[in-house]
Amino acid sequence: MAEINKAPRGTNDVTPEQSYKWQFVEQKLIETAGLYGFKEIRVPVFEHTEVFIKNVGDTTDVVQKEMYTFTDKGDRSITLRPEFTAGVMRSIVEHSLTAGALPVKVCYLGGCYRYEKPQAGRLREFHQFGVECIGAASPIADAEVIAMANQLLSDIGIKKISLEINSIGCPTCRAEYHKALKAYFEGKKEELCGTCNERLERNPMRILDCKSPVCSAIAKEAPVVTDFLCDDCKAHFEAVKSYLSAMNVEYTVNPRIVRGLDYYNRTVFEFVSGDIGAQSTVCGGGRYDGLLGNMGGQDQPGLGFAMGVERLLMVLESQNVEIPSGKPCDIYIAPMGDAAALKAAVLCSQLREEGFEALTDIVGRGLKAQMRYANKIGARFTLVLGDSEIESGKAKLKCMENGEETEVDINALPDALYSATFAALADSINI
Ligand code: ATP
Ligand code: MG
């Protein structure tokens, strides 16, 4: 029987103590992507299974082994999104977004689902942030998207990460490469795993991405794709590299990156961290010029990337990057008695209208227990409200950091809290 006090294997909760980290990272990502003109797109968590088979490719691990697929009550085959690009392409076609201003620049953020063996950095529900740029074939677009990924990583606070790039050519030059690969792997057929034997017939490049130690050892000696690029692909790759250098984006060329999905062509890249163990790829992306046409849309070039939010947070943690924590409660009002409770509720709503986080007792605690609670949640100010305070209209506002008390007019509490907050701030930075 399933345990009802335990989240399903490979899923994580984000507790209230941790959520500020997610909010910080998510806000930064969307904000920085906005500087490059990317606007958020939201697509369903599930799509018709065919959307992923057609886009991700039926020779990939994702489609062959990892999808959460089920038949719904209307007898449709439905799949929880293992990634976003396929659904985003479907949406771009459905809403004819390419009929508007080109390039179409969209970014996304949300959960993805893959039936994988859970381990550090590998979950069954994980979160991706990513972008897609549709309608730009020029190498400047590749460089801009890679430079943006680089800036996103540094804006959230990552101190050190390496960028590896490669070109996997176009369908024309890749045909030659496939022949060479096939010839090489044919000679090692007996040693390759069962899945790779199938890949050998249908898509030998996939073998380079196999996680089995035997296959990856064999793949190390395989011919490299950069030796087979046609003149156009070579020129494109050289231009991407020179733009990156001009923009001071450091990279190394790694001819073994092929990326896990079927739809890439020309530029592919990964950001890899040495700080988080075996699941070290934080961001992966590349160009996928045929994809939109393949989905029945306008034939437009495209490129993009996706980063795993959990892995980003793991890098931040291992590099001891401090994430600004959420703002503490501005004021806790501790009422004594029914009349005071009513007044406290009114004062809190006035304060909230002014943008303060204002809390009061909603569980019926005594004064002592209320003050303990205010301490526990780290309230910056407290104010005790009894009958005499209500009568005189005056109460003591206490700064919890330095213990100072100021008499304030409770009928102008928002103003008093503004001044007290400012005075405490000035005090803490010694103005
Ligand atoms: P990997 O080689 O680690 O399996 P992938 O090539 O399958 O990665 P992509 O499909 O390119 O990954 O997804 C982009 C990013 O999403 C990855 O670089 C990673 O940061 C994150 N990611 C992918 N799968 C998982 C997972 N199961 N759990 C956590 N993060 C993941
Ligand atoms: Mg994978």
XYZ file of C-alpha atoms and ligand atoms in Angstrom:
463
model
C 0.000 0.000 0.000
C 1.172 3.521 -0.742
C 2.273 5.507 2.264
C 0.077 8.520 2.768
C 2.610 10.412 4.869
C 5.331 10.302 2.267
C 5.665 12.084 -1.065
C 5.988 9.729 -4.070
C 9.498 8.493 -4.867
C 11.503 11.046 -6.826
C 9.422 14.050 -5.763
C 10.254 16.796 -3.290
C 8.279 19.261 -1.243
C 9.464 22.833 -0.973
C 8.745 23.710 2.642
C 7.905 27.277 3.731
C 11.438 27.571 5.177
C 12.943 26.833 1.776
C 10.551 28.543 -0.610
C 12.313 31.925 -0.500
C 15.203 30.312 -2.356
C 12.908 29.166 -5.151
C 11.185 32.534 -5.315
C 14.516 34.337 -5.515
C 15.852 32.120 -8.304
C 12.598 32.124 -10.277
C 12.207 35.898 -10.087
C 15.800 36.488 -11.162
C 15.522 34.098 -14.098
C 12.353 35.710 -15.454
C 13.773 39.193 -14.825
C 17.075 38.580 -16.616
C 15.350 36.804 -19.523
C 13.166 39.916 -19.803
C 16.289 42.003 -20.474
C 16.720 39.968 -23.649
C 13.082 40.365 -24.677
C 11.777 36.970 -23.529
C 8.193 36.872 -22.267
C 6.699 34.069 -20.229
C 4.551 31.409 -21.884
C 2.488 28.887 -19.884
C 1.505 25.557 -21.361
C -0.371 22.562 -19.918
C 1.311 20.035 -17.657
C 0.001 17.311 -19.991
C -0.276 17.031 -23.759
C -1.349 14.406 -26.238
C 1.426 11.793 -26.157
C 2.005 12.253 -29.894
C 3.285 15.813 -29.283
C 6.291 14.442 -27.401
C 6.900 11.461 -29.667
C 6.975 13.730 -32.709
C 9.091 16.459 -31.115
C 11.433 14.804 -28.694
C 11.996 11.850 -31.026
C 11.189 8.190 -30.627
C 14.822 7.099 -30.376
C 15.474 9.152 -27.241
C 15.675 7.876 -23.676
C 12.958 10.336 -22.727
C 10.415 8.851 -25.134
C 11.601 5.242 -24.945
C 11.851 4.914 -21.179
C 10.952 7.954 -19.150
C 7.495 9.258 -19.995
C 4.540 9.230 -17.635
C 1.896 8.131 -20.124
C -1.666 7.088 -19.366
C -4.990 6.692 -21.085
C -7.597 9.153 -19.837
C -11.302 8.439 -19.410
C -11.952 9.608 -22.967
C -9.524 6.945 -24.241
C -6.855 9.466 -25.227
C -3.174 8.806 -24.719
C -1.910 11.590 -22.469
C 1.634 12.279 -21.236
C 2.859 14.490 -18.411
C 5.385 16.862 -19.974
C 8.937 15.470 -19.694
C 10.185 18.829 -21.039
C 8.669 22.052 -22.354
C 9.917 22.563 -25.897
C 7.409 20.193 -27.508
C 4.389 21.775 -25.798
C 5.688 25.276 -26.470
C 6.078 24.478 -30.191
C 2.543 23.050 -30.229
C 1.308 26.263 -28.627
C 3.225 28.507 -31.036
C 1.634 26.666 -33.970
C -1.839 26.629 -32.399
C -1.813 30.385 -31.755
C 0.070 31.284 -34.974
C 2.598 33.229 -32.926
C 5.036 33.284 -35.841
C 2.531 35.398 -37.804
C 3.351 38.288 -35.447
C 6.701 39.963 -34.844
C 9.700 37.685 -35.371
C 11.686 36.433 -33.602
C 9.211 34.996 -31.120
C 10.997 34.996 -27.754
C 9.371 33.026 -24.947
C 10.482 31.655 -21.608
C 8.861 29.150 -19.280
C 9.087 27.796 -15.780
C 7.457 24.735 -14.252
C 7.411 21.068 -13.337
C 8.537 18.253 -15.646
C 7.949 14.537 -15.175
C 10.253 11.674 -16.082
C 10.199 8.121 -14.823
C 13.879 7.919 -13.922
C 15.887 6.253 -11.182
C 15.910 8.877 -8.436
C 19.320 9.949 -7.137
C 21.074 13.197 -6.232
C 20.102 15.713 -8.921
C 17.750 13.281 -10.657
C 14.086 13.370 -9.764
C 10.787 12.178 -11.208
C 9.240 15.581 -10.733
C 11.736 18.358 -11.348
C 11.507 21.950 -12.514
C 12.842 23.627 -15.575
C 13.378 27.195 -16.600
C 13.983 27.597 -20.299
C 13.672 29.798 -23.353
C 12.830 29.373 -27.015
C 13.745 31.856 -29.735
C 11.923 31.249 -33.028
C 12.678 32.931 -36.349
C 16.404 33.704 -36.112
C 18.872 31.656 -38.167
C 21.916 33.854 -37.669
C 24.834 32.782 -35.462
C 24.307 36.040 -33.532
C 21.100 34.462 -32.184
C 23.025 31.414 -30.944
C 25.567 33.649 -29.239
C 22.867 35.849 -27.688
C 20.976 32.868 -26.263
C 24.163 31.309 -24.863
C 25.283 34.665 -23.424
C 21.880 35.024 -21.794
C 22.144 31.581 -20.160
C 25.558 32.642 -18.929
C 24.175 35.872 -17.453
C 21.215 34.068 -15.854
C 23.590 31.713 -14.063
C 25.760 34.539 -12.809
C 22.785 36.767 -11.869
C 21.407 34.109 -9.518
C 24.817 33.989 -7.854
C 26.622 30.985 -9.343
C 30.327 31.718 -9.042
C 31.863 29.074 -11.225
C 30.471 26.958 -14.049
C 31.837 25.789 -17.395
C 30.276 26.235 -20.781
C 30.861 23.521 -23.370
C 29.756 23.975 -26.965
C 29.681 21.883 -30.095
C 28.141 21.779 -33.549
C 26.328 18.642 -34.667
C 25.865 19.910 -38.218
C 22.776 19.813 -40.395
C 20.912 16.794 -41.819
C 23.185 16.854 -44.901
C 26.556 16.713 -43.165
C 25.201 14.523 -40.406
C 24.341 11.813 -42.938
C 28.072 11.395 -43.596
C 28.786 11.390 -39.896
C 26.117 8.779 -39.239
C 27.788 6.512 -41.818
C 31.158 6.864 -40.106
C 29.635 6.281 -36.671
C 27.725 3.273 -37.855
C 30.846 1.734 -39.343
C 32.711 2.316 -36.088
C 29.991 0.924 -33.811
C 29.247 -2.058 -36.107
C 32.692 -3.337 -35.134
C 31.748 -3.211 -31.441
C 28.195 -4.462 -31.822
C 28.546 -7.361 -29.392
C 29.739 -5.132 -26.565
C 27.016 -2.464 -26.912
C 23.873 -2.658 -24.756
C 20.564 -3.825 -26.248
C 19.151 -0.317 -26.574
C 22.295 0.873 -28.364
C 22.049 -2.018 -30.786
C 18.632 -0.694 -31.782
C 20.018 2.845 -31.923
C 22.735 1.636 -34.277
C 20.107 1.071 -36.950
C 17.937 4.109 -36.344
C 20.083 6.867 -34.847
C 23.712 5.976 -34.080
C 24.385 9.415 -32.549
C 22.180 8.441 -29.620
C 24.821 5.874 -28.629
C 27.140 8.764 -27.730
C 24.628 9.787 -25.069
C 24.196 6.310 -23.513
C 24.763 6.272 -19.768
C 26.028 2.647 -19.614
C 29.755 2.623 -18.702
C 30.608 0.085 -21.432
C 28.843 2.054 -24.183
C 30.293 5.356 -23.043
C 33.820 3.890 -22.986
C 33.339 2.696 -26.582
C 31.832 6.066 -27.524
C 34.970 7.874 -26.307
C 36.963 6.548 -29.259
C 34.231 7.183 -31.853
C 34.697 9.615 -34.762
C 33.804 13.217 -33.824
C 31.081 15.199 -35.567
C 33.152 18.370 -35.999
C 35.348 16.507 -38.526
C 32.303 16.057 -40.779
C 30.752 19.543 -40.841
C 29.849 20.989 -44.237
C 31.169 24.451 -45.157
C 27.988 26.269 -44.097
C 27.818 24.545 -40.726
C 31.517 25.137 -40.179
C 31.117 28.849 -40.944
C 28.106 29.074 -38.625
C 30.013 27.436 -35.776
C 33.067 29.681 -36.288
C 30.824 32.759 -36.190
C 29.111 31.613 -32.968
C 32.515 31.143 -31.357
C 33.795 34.535 -32.425
C 30.659 36.317 -31.153
C 30.985 34.519 -27.827
C 34.620 35.547 -27.521
C 33.739 39.137 -28.407
C 31.099 39.102 -25.658
C 33.645 37.699 -23.171
C 31.729 34.470 -22.707
C 34.258 31.748 -21.899
C 33.704 28.331 -23.467
C 35.427 25.141 -24.464
C 34.562 23.089 -27.524
C 33.519 19.568 -26.601
C 32.908 17.529 -29.775
C 31.233 14.776 -27.708
C 28.165 16.791 -26.736
C 25.235 15.583 -28.827
C 22.366 16.385 -26.444
C 19.676 13.957 -25.422
C 16.858 15.000 -27.738
C 16.456 14.214 -31.426
C 15.632 17.611 -32.774
C 18.894 19.516 -32.476
C 21.069 20.743 -35.334
C 24.205 22.883 -35.555
C 24.967 24.549 -32.199
C 24.522 22.524 -29.014
C 25.776 23.512 -25.582
C 25.800 22.592 -21.923
C 26.708 24.360 -18.714
C 28.371 21.854 -16.425
C 29.228 22.205 -12.750
C 32.018 20.362 -10.966
C 30.303 20.961 -7.625
C 27.222 18.728 -7.640
C 28.387 15.192 -8.363
C 27.452 12.947 -11.264
C 24.312 14.827 -12.383
C 26.470 17.759 -13.392
C 24.643 19.301 -16.368
C 22.757 22.313 -15.127
C 21.661 23.699 -18.485
C 21.434 22.204 -21.944
C 20.337 23.674 -25.213
C 20.890 24.220 -28.871
C 19.458 24.967 -32.275
C 16.518 23.018 -33.699
C 15.786 24.530 -37.107
C 13.408 21.856 -38.411
C 11.274 21.491 -35.318
C 8.471 23.977 -35.857
C 7.915 22.800 -39.447
C 7.883 19.236 -38.137
C 5.010 20.251 -35.857
C 3.015 21.496 -38.836
C 3.908 25.137 -38.269
C 5.679 27.698 -40.419
C 9.159 26.500 -41.241
C 11.149 28.785 -38.960
C 14.581 28.283 -37.436
C 14.706 28.077 -33.676
C 16.899 27.595 -30.674
C 16.659 27.457 -26.913
C 17.801 25.876 -23.693
C 16.469 24.457 -20.461
C 17.975 24.502 -17.002
C 17.051 22.319 -14.055
C 16.024 24.489 -11.107
C 16.869 21.798 -8.496
C 20.372 21.488 -9.936
C 20.770 25.289 -9.931
C 19.879 25.321 -6.235
C 22.342 22.476 -5.577
C 25.130 24.499 -7.197
C 24.228 27.590 -5.149
C 24.252 25.509 -1.994
C 27.566 23.826 -2.692
C 29.175 27.159 -3.590
C 27.837 28.652 -0.324
C 26.001 31.392 -2.170
C 23.832 33.375 0.176
C 20.298 33.825 -1.065
C 18.511 36.869 0.324
C 15.925 35.445 2.706
C 12.315 36.516 2.756
C 11.396 39.767 4.484
C 10.474 39.267 8.167
C 7.102 40.214 9.625
C 7.007 44.019 10.078
C 4.810 44.162 13.144
C 3.017 41.866 15.551
C 0.146 43.455 17.482
C -0.611 41.662 20.757
C -4.121 42.422 21.970
C -5.404 41.828 25.506
C -9.160 41.413 25.675
C -11.983 41.423 23.153
C -12.077 45.161 22.427
C -8.329 45.153 21.795
C -8.607 42.119 19.524
C -11.089 43.973 17.344
C -8.930 47.106 17.272
C -5.847 45.008 16.444
C -7.654 43.442 13.499
C -8.599 46.907 12.180
C -5.054 48.222 12.655
C -3.587 45.214 10.865
C -5.782 45.764 7.839
C -4.783 49.447 7.698
C -1.118 48.457 7.892
C -1.486 45.810 5.182
C -3.072 48.383 2.903
C 0.137 50.361 3.333
C 2.207 47.333 2.386
C 3.340 46.189 5.835
C 3.244 42.559 6.890
C 1.124 42.929 10.034
C 0.032 40.012 12.208
C -2.069 39.631 15.293
C -3.408 36.842 17.489
C -5.899 34.530 15.781
C -5.613 31.560 18.130
C -6.537 33.136 21.493
C -3.137 33.117 23.227
C -2.246 34.951 26.411
C 0.196 37.877 26.254
C 3.298 35.881 27.157
C 2.628 33.202 24.582
C 1.931 35.905 21.996
C 5.306 37.526 22.639
C 7.037 34.152 22.338
C 5.302 33.683 18.998
C 6.345 37.172 17.817
C 9.929 36.273 18.673
C 9.749 32.941 16.915
C 8.562 34.455 13.640
C 11.159 37.239 13.925
C 8.717 40.184 13.999
C 10.651 43.443 13.709
C 8.260 45.443 15.889
C 5.640 44.555 18.464
C 2.848 46.576 19.967
C 0.826 45.580 23.015
C -2.790 46.741 22.914
C -4.993 46.772 26.031
C -7.992 48.780 27.219
C -5.851 51.678 28.480
C -4.061 52.002 25.110
C -7.377 52.057 23.291
C -8.676 54.713 25.663
C -5.613 56.980 25.436
C -4.969 56.315 21.753
C -1.276 55.847 22.598
C 0.761 52.640 22.686
C 4.408 51.552 22.849
C 5.979 50.370 19.622
C 8.889 48.124 20.475
C 11.815 47.513 18.149
C 12.700 43.860 18.708
C 16.249 44.270 17.452
C 17.436 46.895 19.955
C 14.611 46.749 22.529
C 13.852 50.476 22.158
C 10.278 51.564 22.809
C 8.621 54.578 21.238
C 5.243 55.952 22.190
C 3.058 56.178 19.091
C -0.401 57.368 18.152
C -2.341 54.199 17.340
C -4.643 56.094 15.034
C -1.694 56.926 12.805
C 0.099 53.609 13.121
C 1.255 53.205 9.499
C 3.086 56.578 9.677
C 4.614 55.674 13.025
C 5.805 52.329 11.665
C 7.358 54.012 8.628
C 9.353 56.362 10.867
C 10.342 53.618 13.299
C 11.451 51.296 10.475
C 13.538 54.096 8.995
C 15.052 54.989 12.404
C 15.939 51.337 13.073
C 17.531 51.047 9.650
C 19.548 54.249 10.168
C 20.571 52.931 13.572
C 21.719 49.587 12.184
C 23.913 51.226 9.531
C 25.100 53.956 11.937
C 23.906 57.041 10.093
P 20.691 14.236 -18.048
O 21.818 14.001 -18.966
O 21.116 14.700 -16.685
O 19.713 13.102 -17.992
P 19.023 15.470 -20.000
O 19.892 15.590 -21.182
O 18.048 14.359 -19.903
O 19.916 15.478 -18.651
P 17.458 17.797 -20.694
O 16.363 17.011 -21.248
O 18.357 18.534 -21.595
O 18.329 16.859 -19.714
O 16.898 18.798 -19.588
C 17.529 20.041 -19.291
C 17.948 20.127 -17.850
O 16.914 19.686 -16.986
C 19.123 19.244 -17.466
O 20.333 19.850 -17.824
C 18.958 19.144 -15.976
O 19.469 20.296 -15.321
C 17.468 19.101 -15.814
N 16.997 17.701 -15.663
C 16.758 16.784 -16.628
N 16.289 15.628 -16.116
C 16.229 15.819 -14.777
C 15.808 15.012 -13.664
N 15.343 13.778 -13.850
N 15.880 15.540 -12.418
C 16.340 16.788 -12.214
N 16.735 17.607 -13.212
C 16.688 17.140 -14.479
Mg 18.018 12.488 -18.968
